[in-house]
XYZ file of C-alpha atoms in Angstrom:
43
model
C 1.158 190.482 52.132
C 2.418 188.800 48.987
C 0.137 187.559 46.216
C -0.057 183.762 46.068
C 1.821 183.587 42.767
C 4.838 185.369 44.359
C 5.245 182.914 47.257
C 8.148 180.480 47.175
C 8.948 177.424 49.270
C 11.208 179.478 51.498
C 8.438 181.896 52.393
C 7.332 181.185 55.985
C 3.640 180.912 55.104
C 4.154 178.665 52.087
C 6.681 176.459 53.947
C 4.198 175.954 56.746
C 1.392 175.086 54.341
C 3.548 172.676 52.376
C 4.776 170.939 55.547
C 1.197 170.172 56.496
C 1.326 167.445 53.836
C 2.972 164.408 55.474
C 4.277 162.994 52.171
C 5.934 166.247 51.106
C 7.319 166.818 54.646
C 8.752 163.306 54.743
C 10.358 163.679 51.317
C 11.893 167.067 52.195
C 13.430 165.612 55.356
C 14.592 162.493 53.552
C 16.327 164.524 50.825
C 17.984 166.685 53.429
C 19.200 163.734 55.498
C 20.186 161.778 52.321
C 18.805 158.576 53.761
C 15.429 156.903 54.193
C 13.030 157.828 57.001
C 10.513 155.787 58.843
C 7.223 157.681 59.118
C 7.020 157.229 62.891
C 10.275 159.113 63.201
C 8.612 162.429 62.300
C 4.944 161.930 63.154
């Protein structure tokens, strides 16, 4: 198990924890798609 200060966004655990935040999740998907998202599209 990695110490918390060694975790990055691409680490499975950290990615899962970050994606629990709807605002962060929405922004990550928006940036990847390069266009706006409506919240109901992902939740």
